[in-house]
PDB file of C-alpha atoms in Angstrom:
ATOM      1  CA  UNK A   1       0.000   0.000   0.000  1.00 38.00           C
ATOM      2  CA  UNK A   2       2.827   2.566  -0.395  1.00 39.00           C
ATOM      3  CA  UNK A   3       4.326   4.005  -3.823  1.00 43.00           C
ATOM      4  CA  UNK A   4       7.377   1.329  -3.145  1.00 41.00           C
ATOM      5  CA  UNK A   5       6.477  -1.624  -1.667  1.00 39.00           C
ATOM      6  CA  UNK A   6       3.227  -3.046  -1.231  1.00 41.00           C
ATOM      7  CA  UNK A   7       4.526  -6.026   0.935  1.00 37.00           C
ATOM      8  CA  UNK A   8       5.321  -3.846   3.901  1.00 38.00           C
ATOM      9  CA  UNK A   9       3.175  -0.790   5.424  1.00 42.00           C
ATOM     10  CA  UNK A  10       4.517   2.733   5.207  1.00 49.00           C
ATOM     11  CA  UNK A  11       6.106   2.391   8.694  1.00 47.00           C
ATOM     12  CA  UNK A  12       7.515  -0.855   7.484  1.00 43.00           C
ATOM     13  CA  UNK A  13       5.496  -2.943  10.249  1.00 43.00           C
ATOM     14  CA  UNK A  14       3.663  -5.776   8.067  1.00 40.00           C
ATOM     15  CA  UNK A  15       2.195  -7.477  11.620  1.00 39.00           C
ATOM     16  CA  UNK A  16      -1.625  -6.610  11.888  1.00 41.00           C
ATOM     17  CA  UNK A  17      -2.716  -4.616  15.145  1.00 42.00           C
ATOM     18  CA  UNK A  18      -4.786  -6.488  17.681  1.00 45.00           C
ATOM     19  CA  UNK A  19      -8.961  -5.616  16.875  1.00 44.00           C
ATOM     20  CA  UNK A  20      -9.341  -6.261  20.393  1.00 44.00           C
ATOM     21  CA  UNK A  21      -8.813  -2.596  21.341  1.00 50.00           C
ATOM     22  CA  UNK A  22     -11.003   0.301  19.880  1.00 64.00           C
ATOM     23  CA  UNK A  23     -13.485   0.097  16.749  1.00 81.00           C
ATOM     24  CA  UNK A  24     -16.954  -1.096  16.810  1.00 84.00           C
ATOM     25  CA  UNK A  25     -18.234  -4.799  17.836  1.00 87.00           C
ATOM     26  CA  UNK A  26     -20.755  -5.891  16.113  1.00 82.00           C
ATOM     27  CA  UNK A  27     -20.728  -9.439  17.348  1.00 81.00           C
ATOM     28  CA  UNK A  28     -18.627 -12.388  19.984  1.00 83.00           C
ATOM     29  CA  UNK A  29     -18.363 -15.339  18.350  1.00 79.00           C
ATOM     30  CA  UNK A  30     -17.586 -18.672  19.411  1.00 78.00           C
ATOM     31  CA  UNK A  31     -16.250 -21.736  18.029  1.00 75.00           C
ATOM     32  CA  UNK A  32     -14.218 -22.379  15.154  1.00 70.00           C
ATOM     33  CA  UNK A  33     -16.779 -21.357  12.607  1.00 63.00           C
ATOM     34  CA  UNK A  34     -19.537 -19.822  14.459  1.00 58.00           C
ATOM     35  CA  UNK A  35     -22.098 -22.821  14.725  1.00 60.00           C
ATOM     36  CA  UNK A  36     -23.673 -22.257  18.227  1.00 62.00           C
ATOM     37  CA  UNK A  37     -26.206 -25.509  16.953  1.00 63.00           C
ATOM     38  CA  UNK A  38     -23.929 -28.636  17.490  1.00 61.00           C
ATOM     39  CA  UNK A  39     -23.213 -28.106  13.400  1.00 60.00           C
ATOM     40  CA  UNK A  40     -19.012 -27.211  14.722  1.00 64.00           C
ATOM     41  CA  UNK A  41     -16.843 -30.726  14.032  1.00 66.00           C
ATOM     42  CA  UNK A  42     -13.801 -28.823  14.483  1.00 68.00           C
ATOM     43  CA  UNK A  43     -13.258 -29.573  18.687  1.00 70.00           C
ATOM     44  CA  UNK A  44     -12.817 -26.321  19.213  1.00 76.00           C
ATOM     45  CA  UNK A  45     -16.314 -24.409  20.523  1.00 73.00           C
ATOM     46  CA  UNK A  46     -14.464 -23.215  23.217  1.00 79.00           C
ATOM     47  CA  UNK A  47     -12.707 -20.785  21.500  1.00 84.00           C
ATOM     48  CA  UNK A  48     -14.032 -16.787  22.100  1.00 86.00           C
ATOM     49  CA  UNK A  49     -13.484 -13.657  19.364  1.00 83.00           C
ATOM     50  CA  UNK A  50     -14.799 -10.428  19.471  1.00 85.00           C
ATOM     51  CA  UNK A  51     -15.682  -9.029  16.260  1.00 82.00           C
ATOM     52  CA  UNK A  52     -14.733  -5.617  15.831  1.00 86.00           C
ATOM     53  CA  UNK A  53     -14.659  -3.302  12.909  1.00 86.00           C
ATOM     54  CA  UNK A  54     -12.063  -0.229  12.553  1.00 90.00           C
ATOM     55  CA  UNK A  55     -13.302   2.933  13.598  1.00 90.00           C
ATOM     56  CA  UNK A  56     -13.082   6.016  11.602  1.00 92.00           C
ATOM     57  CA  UNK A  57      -9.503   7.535  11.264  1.00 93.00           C
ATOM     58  CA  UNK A  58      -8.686  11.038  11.778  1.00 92.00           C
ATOM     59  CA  UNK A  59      -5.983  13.422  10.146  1.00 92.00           C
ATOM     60  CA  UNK A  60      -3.155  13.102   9.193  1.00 94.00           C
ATOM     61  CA  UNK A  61      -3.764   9.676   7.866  1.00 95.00           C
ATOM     62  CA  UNK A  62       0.143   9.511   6.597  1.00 93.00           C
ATOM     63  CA  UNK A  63       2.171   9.412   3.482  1.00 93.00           C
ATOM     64  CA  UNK A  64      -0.154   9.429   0.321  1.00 97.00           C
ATOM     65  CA  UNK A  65      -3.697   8.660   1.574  1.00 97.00           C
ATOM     66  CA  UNK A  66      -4.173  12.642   2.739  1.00 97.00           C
ATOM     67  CA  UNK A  67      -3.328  13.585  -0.809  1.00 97.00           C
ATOM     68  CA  UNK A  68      -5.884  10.476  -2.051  1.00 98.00           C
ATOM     69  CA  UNK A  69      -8.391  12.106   0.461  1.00 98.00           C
ATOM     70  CA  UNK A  70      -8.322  15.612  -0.338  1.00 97.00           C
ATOM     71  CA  UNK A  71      -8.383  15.140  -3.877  1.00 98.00           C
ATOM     72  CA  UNK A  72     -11.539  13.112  -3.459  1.00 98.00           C
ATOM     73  CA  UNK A  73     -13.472  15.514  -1.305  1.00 98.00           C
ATOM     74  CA  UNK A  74     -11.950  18.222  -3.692  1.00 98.00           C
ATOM     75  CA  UNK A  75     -13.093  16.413  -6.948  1.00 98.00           C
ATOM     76  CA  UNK A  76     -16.843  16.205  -4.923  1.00 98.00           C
ATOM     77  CA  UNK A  77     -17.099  19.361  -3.783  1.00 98.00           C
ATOM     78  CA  UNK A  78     -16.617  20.914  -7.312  1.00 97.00           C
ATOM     79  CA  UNK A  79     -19.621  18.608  -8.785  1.00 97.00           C
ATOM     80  CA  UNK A  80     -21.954  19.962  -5.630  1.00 97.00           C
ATOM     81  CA  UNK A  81     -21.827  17.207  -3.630  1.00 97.00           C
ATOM     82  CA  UNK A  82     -20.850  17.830  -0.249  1.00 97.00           C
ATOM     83  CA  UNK A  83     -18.246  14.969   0.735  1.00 97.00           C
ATOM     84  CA  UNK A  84     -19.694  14.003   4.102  1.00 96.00           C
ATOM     85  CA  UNK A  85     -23.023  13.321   2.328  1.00 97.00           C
ATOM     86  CA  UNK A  86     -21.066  10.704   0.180  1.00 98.00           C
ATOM     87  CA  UNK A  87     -18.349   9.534   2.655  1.00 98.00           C
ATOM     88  CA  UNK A  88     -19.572   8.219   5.615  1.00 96.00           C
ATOM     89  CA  UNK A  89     -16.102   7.742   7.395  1.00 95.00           C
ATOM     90  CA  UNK A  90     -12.890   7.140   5.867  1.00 96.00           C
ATOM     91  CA  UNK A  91     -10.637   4.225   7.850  1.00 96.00           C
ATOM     92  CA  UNK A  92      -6.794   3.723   7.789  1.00 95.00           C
ATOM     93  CA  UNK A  93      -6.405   0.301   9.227  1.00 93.00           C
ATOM     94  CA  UNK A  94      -3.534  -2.171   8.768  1.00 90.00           C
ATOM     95  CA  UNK A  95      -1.685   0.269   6.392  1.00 92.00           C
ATOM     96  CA  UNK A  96      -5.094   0.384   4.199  1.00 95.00           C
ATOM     97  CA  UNK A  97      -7.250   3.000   3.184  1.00 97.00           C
ATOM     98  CA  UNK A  98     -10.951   2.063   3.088  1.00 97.00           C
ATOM     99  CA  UNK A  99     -13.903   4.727   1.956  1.00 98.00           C
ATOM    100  CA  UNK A 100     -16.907   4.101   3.589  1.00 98.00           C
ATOM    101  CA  UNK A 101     -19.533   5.622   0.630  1.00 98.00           C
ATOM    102  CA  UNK A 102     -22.916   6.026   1.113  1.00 98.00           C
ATOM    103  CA  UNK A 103     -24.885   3.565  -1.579  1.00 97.00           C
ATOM    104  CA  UNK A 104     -26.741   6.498  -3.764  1.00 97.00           C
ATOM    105  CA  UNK A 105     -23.101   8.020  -4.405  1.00 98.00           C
ATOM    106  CA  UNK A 106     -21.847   4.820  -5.242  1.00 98.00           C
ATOM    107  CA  UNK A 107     -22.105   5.407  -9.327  1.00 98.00           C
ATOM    108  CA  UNK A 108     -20.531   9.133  -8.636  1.00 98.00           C
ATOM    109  CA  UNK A 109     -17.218   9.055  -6.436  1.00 98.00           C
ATOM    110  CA  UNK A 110     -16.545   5.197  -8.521  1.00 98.00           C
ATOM    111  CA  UNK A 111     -16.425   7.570 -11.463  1.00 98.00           C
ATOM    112  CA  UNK A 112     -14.481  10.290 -10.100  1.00 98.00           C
ATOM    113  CA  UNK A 113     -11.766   7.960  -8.876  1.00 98.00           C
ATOM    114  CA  UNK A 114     -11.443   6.864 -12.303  1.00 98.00           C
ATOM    115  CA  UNK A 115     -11.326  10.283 -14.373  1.00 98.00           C
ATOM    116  CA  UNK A 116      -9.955  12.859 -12.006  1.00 98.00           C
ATOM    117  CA  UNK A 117      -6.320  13.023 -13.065  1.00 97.00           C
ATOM    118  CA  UNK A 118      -4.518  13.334  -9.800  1.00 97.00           C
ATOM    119  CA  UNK A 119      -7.081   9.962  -8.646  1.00 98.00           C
ATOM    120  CA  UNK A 120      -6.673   8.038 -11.892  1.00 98.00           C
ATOM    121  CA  UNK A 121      -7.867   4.705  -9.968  1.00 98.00           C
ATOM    122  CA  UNK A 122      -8.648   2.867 -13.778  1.00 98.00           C
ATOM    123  CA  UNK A 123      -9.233  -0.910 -12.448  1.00 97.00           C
ATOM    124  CA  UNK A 124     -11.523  -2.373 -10.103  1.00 98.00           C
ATOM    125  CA  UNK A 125     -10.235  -5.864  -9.495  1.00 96.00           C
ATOM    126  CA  UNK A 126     -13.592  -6.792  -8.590  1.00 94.00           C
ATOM    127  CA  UNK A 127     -16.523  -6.915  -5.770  1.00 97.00           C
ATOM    128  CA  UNK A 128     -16.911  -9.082  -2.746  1.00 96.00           C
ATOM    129  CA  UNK A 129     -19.308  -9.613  -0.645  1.00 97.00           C
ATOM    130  CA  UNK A 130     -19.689  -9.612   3.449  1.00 95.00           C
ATOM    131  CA  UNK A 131     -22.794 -10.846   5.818  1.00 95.00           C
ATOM    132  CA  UNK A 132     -22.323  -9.743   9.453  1.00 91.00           C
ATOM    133  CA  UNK A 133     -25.441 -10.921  11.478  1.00 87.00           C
ATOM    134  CA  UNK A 134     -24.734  -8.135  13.896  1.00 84.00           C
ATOM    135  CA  UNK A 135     -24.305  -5.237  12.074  1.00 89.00           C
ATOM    136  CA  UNK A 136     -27.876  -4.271  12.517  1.00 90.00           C
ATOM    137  CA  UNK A 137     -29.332  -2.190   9.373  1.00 92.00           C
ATOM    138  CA  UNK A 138     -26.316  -2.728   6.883  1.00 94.00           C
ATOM    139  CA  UNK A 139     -25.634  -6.235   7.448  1.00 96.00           C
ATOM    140  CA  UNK A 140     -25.045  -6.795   3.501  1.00 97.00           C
ATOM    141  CA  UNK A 141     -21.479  -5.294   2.753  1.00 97.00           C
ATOM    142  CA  UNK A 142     -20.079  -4.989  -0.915  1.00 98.00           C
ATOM    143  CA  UNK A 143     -16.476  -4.062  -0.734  1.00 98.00           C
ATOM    144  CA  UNK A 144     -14.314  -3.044  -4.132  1.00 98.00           C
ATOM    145  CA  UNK A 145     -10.645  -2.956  -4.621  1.00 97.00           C
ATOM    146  CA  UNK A 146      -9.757   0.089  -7.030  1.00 98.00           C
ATOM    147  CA  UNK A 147      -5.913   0.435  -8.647  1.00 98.00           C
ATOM    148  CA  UNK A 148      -4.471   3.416  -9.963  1.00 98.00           C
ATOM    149  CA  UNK A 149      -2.004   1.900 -12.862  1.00 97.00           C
ATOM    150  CA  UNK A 150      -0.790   5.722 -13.214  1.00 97.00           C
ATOM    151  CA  UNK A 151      -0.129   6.326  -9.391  1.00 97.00           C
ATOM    152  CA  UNK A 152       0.884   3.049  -8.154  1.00 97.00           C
ATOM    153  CA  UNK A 153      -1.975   3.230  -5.492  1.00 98.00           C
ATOM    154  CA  UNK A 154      -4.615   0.427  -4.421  1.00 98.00           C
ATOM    155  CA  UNK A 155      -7.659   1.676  -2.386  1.00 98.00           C
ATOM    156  CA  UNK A 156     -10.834   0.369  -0.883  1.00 97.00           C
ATOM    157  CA  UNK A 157     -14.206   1.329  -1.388  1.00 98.00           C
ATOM    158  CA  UNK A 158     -16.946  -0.361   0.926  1.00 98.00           C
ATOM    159  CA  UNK A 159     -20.418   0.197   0.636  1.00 98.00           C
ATOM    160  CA  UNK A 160     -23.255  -1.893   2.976  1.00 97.00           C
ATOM    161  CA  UNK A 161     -26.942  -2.416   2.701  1.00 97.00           C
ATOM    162  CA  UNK A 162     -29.750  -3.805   5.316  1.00 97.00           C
ATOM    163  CA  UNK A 163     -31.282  -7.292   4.747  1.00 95.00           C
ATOM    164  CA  UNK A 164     -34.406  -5.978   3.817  1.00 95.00           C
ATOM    165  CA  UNK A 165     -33.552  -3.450   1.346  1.00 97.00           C
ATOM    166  CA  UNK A 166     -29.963  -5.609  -0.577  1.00 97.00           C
ATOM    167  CA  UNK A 167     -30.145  -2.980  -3.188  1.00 98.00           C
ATOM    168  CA  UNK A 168     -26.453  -1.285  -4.238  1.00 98.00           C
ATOM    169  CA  UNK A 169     -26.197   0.617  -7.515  1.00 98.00           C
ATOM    170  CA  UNK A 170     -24.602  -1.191 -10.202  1.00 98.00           C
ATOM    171  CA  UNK A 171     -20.644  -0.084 -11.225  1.00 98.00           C
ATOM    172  CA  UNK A 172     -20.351  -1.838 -14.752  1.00 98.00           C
ATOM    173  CA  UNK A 173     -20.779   1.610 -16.292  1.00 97.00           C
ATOM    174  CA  UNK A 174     -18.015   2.524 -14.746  1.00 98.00           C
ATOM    175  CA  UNK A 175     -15.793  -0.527 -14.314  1.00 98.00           C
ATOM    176  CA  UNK A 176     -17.408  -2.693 -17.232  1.00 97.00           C
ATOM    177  CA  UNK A 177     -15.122  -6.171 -15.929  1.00 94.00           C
ATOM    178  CA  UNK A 178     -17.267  -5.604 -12.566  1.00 96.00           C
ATOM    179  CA  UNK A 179     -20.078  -7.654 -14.885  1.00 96.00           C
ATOM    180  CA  UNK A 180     -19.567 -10.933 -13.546  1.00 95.00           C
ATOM    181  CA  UNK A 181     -18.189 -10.348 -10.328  1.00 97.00           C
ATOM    182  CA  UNK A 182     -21.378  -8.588  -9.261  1.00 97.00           C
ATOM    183  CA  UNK A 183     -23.350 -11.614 -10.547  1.00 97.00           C
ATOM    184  CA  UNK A 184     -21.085 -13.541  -8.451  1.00 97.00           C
ATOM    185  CA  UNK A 185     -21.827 -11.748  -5.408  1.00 97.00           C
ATOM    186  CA  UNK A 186     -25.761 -11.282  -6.207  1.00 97.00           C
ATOM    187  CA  UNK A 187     -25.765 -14.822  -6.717  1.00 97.00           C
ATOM    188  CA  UNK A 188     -24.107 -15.987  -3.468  1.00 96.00           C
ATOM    189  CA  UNK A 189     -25.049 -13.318  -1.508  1.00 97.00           C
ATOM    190  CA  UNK A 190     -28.670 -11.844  -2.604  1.00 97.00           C
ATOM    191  CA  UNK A 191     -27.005  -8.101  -3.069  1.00 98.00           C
ATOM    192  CA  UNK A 192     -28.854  -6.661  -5.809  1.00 98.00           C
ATOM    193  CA  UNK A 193     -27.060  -4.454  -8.185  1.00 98.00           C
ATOM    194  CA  UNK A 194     -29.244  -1.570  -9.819  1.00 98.00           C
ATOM    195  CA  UNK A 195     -28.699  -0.989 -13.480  1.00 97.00           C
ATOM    196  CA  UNK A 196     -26.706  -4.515 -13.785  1.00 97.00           C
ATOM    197  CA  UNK A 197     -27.299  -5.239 -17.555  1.00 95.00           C
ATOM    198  CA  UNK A 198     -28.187  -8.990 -16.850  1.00 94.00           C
ATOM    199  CA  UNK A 199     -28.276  -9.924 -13.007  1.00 95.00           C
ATOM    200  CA  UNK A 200     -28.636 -13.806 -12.896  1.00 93.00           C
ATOM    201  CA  UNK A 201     -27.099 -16.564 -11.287  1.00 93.00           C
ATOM    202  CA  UNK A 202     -23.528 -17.435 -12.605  1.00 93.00           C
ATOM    203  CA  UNK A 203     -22.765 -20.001 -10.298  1.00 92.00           C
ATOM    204  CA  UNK A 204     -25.524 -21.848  -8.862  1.00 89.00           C
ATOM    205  CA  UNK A 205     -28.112 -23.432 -10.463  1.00 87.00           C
ATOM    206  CA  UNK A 206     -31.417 -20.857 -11.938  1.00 86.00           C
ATOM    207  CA  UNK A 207     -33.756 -22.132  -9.895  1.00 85.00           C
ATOM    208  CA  UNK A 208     -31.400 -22.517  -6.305  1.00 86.00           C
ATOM    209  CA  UNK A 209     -33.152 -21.392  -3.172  1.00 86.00           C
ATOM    210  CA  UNK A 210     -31.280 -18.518  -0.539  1.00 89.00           C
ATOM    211  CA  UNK A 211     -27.916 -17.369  -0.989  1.00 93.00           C
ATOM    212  CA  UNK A 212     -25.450 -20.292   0.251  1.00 90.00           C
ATOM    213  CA  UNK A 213     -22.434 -17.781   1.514  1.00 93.00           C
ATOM    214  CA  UNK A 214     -24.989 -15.574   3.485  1.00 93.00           C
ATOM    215  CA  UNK A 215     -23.930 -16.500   7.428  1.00 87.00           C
ATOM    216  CA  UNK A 216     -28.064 -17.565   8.199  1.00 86.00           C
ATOM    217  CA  UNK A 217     -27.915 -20.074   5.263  1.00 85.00           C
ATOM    218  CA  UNK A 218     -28.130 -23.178   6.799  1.00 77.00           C
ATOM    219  CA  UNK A 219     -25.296 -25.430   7.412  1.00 69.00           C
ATOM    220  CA  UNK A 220     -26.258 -28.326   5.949  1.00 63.00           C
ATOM    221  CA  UNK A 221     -25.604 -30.285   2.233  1.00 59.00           C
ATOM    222  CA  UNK A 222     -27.011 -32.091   0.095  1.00 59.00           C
ATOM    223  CA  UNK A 223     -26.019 -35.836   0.549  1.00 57.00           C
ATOM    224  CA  UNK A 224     -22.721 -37.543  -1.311  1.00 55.00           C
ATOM    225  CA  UNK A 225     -22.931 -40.674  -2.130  1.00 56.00           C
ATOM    226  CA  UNK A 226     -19.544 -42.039  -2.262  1.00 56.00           C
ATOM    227  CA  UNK A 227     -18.632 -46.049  -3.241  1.00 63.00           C
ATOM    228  CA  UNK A 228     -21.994 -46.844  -2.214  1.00 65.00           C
ATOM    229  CA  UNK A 229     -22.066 -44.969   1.023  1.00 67.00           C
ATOM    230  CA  UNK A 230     -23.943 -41.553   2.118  1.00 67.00           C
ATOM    231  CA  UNK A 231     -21.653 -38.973   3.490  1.00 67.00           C
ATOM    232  CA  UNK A 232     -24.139 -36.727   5.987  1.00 70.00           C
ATOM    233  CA  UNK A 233     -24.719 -33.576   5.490  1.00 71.00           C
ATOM    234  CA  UNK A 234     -22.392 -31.669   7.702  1.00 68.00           C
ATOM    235  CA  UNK A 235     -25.304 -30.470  10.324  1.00 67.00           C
ATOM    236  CA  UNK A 236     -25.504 -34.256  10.912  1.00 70.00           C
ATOM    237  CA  UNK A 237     -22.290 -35.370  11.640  1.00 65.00           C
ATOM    238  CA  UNK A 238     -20.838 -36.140  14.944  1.00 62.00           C
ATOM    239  CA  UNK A 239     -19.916 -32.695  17.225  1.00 57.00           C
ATOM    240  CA  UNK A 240     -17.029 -32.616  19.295  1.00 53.00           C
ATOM    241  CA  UNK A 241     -17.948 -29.211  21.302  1.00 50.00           C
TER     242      UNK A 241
END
């Protein structure tokens, strides 16, 4: 994440800082995977993690992401749109810099990342999604990773959405190779991208019920037969917790 090195941080400290301290929990998990209904095989349900997400940063947020930031709210504020309306918090965390953008403004700062010339972020290497359970009202996330080829910069752009409203504006007229990979994540996760020129399944089956990578899906399977045998789903199999 610097102009040299992308390996190393811009203090040169790869090791990740504990989420333990500071941020926002949204949820304490326990177990291996998070089954809390005798579906964990893994032995370990003991185990205890607090989930925690980064809080906002404040200035200076060091070596190029100022100049990133300013020339974003700069670029905004010419085309009358006040940045706060359009960045709800901006997040330096592990050496990273994250935009937090409000999902009707989606379509505009994607674009302006792209054209302005001191931005020049040209690729989008694609968009994942995230379910958190706890993150009450925007537990649908849809996170994309932008690259400036000119600047030598790689940025993050994260935009979330409530259960019952999984709607996020589509960015194929922006980034046109974002085509699949929002099928990809509509498909697995139920986000529905506005103005997508064909949203439909690319994975599972046309006529597949739920999304199977949302974290309420449930954790079973359909049944394996192998040499004869049936292989339980893994809701079924023996617990060790």
């Amino acid at each position: 994440m610097s102009d040299n090195t992308h390996g190393e941080g811009r203090n040169g400290n790869s090791v990740p800082a504990p989420r333990d301290t500071g941020g926002e929990v949204i949820r304490v998990r326990k177990g291996m995977f998070g089954a809390n209904n005798g579906g964990d095989t893994s032995g370990y349900g003991g185990l205890v993690r607090t989930i925690t997400f980064p809080g906002a940063s404040s200035r200076p947020y060091g070596g190029w992401f100022d100049e990133v930031a300013d020339e974003l709210e700069g670029a905004l504020e010419e085309q009358d749109l006040l940045p706060e309306n359009a960045i709800e918090r901006t997040v330096v965390d592990r050496d990273e810099l994250t935009f937090h953008i409000a999902r009707e403004h989606l379509v505009q700062v994607a674009r302006t990342l792209r054209d302005d010339p001191a931005l020049r972020f040209e690729l989008c290497t694609g968009v994942s999604g995230v379910h958190f359970l706890g993150d009450k009202g925007r537990e649908l996330h849809a996170v994309y990773h932008l690259r400036s080829l000119t600047h030598g910069r790689i940025i993050r752009l994260e935009v979330s959405a409530p259960d019952s409203d999984p709607h996020i504006p589509s960015l194929v007229e922006v980034y046109p190779t974002n085509d699949w990979h929002e099928r990809e994540a509509y498909d697995f996760f139920g986000l529905i991208f506005d103005g997508h020129p064909a949203l439909t399944r690319i994975m599972m089956p046309d006529d597949w019920q739920g999304f199977p990578q949302r974290k309420d899906y449930p954790l079973g399977g359909i049944a394996v037969e192998y040499k004869g045998a049936q292989i339980p789903a893994p809701d079924q199999r023996r617990s060790y917790s």
